Amino acid sequence: MNCFDTSFLLYGSNLQWTMDNGKLPSNLSSVLGVRSSELEFCP
């Protein structure tokens, strides 16, 4: 469950950044992609 919480918090932070700036840099997109992949392995 910890990995899910971490992924959710990370996604939430990036989502807030997107809302504030109106765009999502490629490096944050990559982070989201990695975290999404990790989320699939959560029990």
PDB file of C-alpha atoms in Angstrom:
ATOM      1  CA  MET A   1       0.000   0.000   0.000  1.00  0.00           C
ATOM      2  CA  ASN A   2       2.946   2.322   0.603  1.00  0.00           C
ATOM      3  CA  CYS A   3       3.919   2.282  -3.053  1.00  0.00           C
ATOM      4  CA  PHE A   4       0.354   3.261  -3.966  1.00  0.00           C
ATOM      5  CA  ASP A   5       0.354   6.122  -1.496  1.00  0.00           C
ATOM      6  CA  THR A   6       3.708   7.338  -2.816  1.00  0.00           C
ATOM      7  CA  SER A   7       2.528   7.130  -6.420  1.00  0.00           C
ATOM      8  CA  PHE A   8      -0.680   8.964  -5.598  1.00  0.00           C
ATOM      9  CA  LEU A   9       1.153  11.748  -3.766  1.00  0.00           C
ATOM     10  CA  LEU A  10       3.667  12.078  -6.591  1.00  0.00           C
ATOM     11  CA  TYR A  11       0.886  12.212  -9.159  1.00  0.00           C
ATOM     12  CA  GLY A  12      -0.993  14.740  -7.059  1.00  0.00           C
ATOM     13  CA  SER A  13       2.086  16.975  -6.877  1.00  0.00           C
ATOM     14  CA  ASN A  14       2.617  16.793 -10.634  1.00  0.00           C
ATOM     15  CA  LEU A  15      -1.075  17.436 -11.265  1.00  0.00           C
ATOM     16  CA  GLN A  16      -0.962  20.542  -9.079  1.00  0.00           C
ATOM     17  CA  TRP A  17       2.169  21.690 -10.933  1.00  0.00           C
ATOM     18  CA  THR A  18       0.336  21.223 -14.225  1.00  0.00           C
ATOM     19  CA  MET A  19      -2.642  23.209 -12.984  1.00  0.00           C
ATOM     20  CA  ASP A  20      -0.369  26.037 -11.829  1.00  0.00           C
ATOM     21  CA  ASN A  21       1.740  26.164 -14.975  1.00  0.00           C
ATOM     22  CA  GLY A  22      -0.652  24.944 -17.653  1.00  0.00           C
ATOM     23  CA  LYS A  23       1.787  22.343 -18.973  1.00  0.00           C
ATOM     24  CA  LEU A  24       3.693  19.209 -17.961  1.00  0.00           C
ATOM     25  CA  PRO A  25       7.444  18.996 -18.699  1.00  0.00           C
ATOM     26  CA  SER A  26       8.725  15.794 -20.268  1.00  0.00           C
ATOM     27  CA  ASN A  27      10.754  14.914 -17.183  1.00  0.00           C
ATOM     28  CA  LEU A  28       7.650  14.982 -14.977  1.00  0.00           C
ATOM     29  CA  SER A  29       5.790  12.955 -17.590  1.00  0.00           C
ATOM     30  CA  SER A  30       8.553  10.373 -17.391  1.00  0.00           C
ATOM     31  CA  VAL A  31       8.286  10.286 -13.613  1.00  0.00           C
ATOM     32  CA  LEU A  32       4.537   9.749 -13.875  1.00  0.00           C
ATOM     33  CA  GLY A  33       5.104   6.921 -16.332  1.00  0.00           C
ATOM     34  CA  VAL A  34       7.578   5.202 -14.031  1.00  0.00           C
ATOM     35  CA  ARG A  35       5.342   5.590 -11.010  1.00  0.00           C
ATOM     36  CA  SER A  36       2.363   4.263 -12.972  1.00  0.00           C
ATOM     37  CA  SER A  37       4.375   1.172 -13.884  1.00  0.00           C
ATOM     38  CA  GLU A  38       5.419   0.659 -10.274  1.00  0.00           C
ATOM     39  CA  LEU A  39       1.803   0.997  -9.199  1.00  0.00           C
ATOM     40  CA  GLU A  40       0.901  -2.079 -11.254  1.00  0.00           C
ATOM     41  CA  PHE A  41       3.165  -4.176  -9.013  1.00  0.00           C
ATOM     42  CA  CYS A  42       1.430  -3.146  -5.804  1.00  0.00           C
ATOM     43  CA  PRO A  43      -0.459  -5.970  -4.039  1.00  0.00           C
TER      44      PRO A  43
END
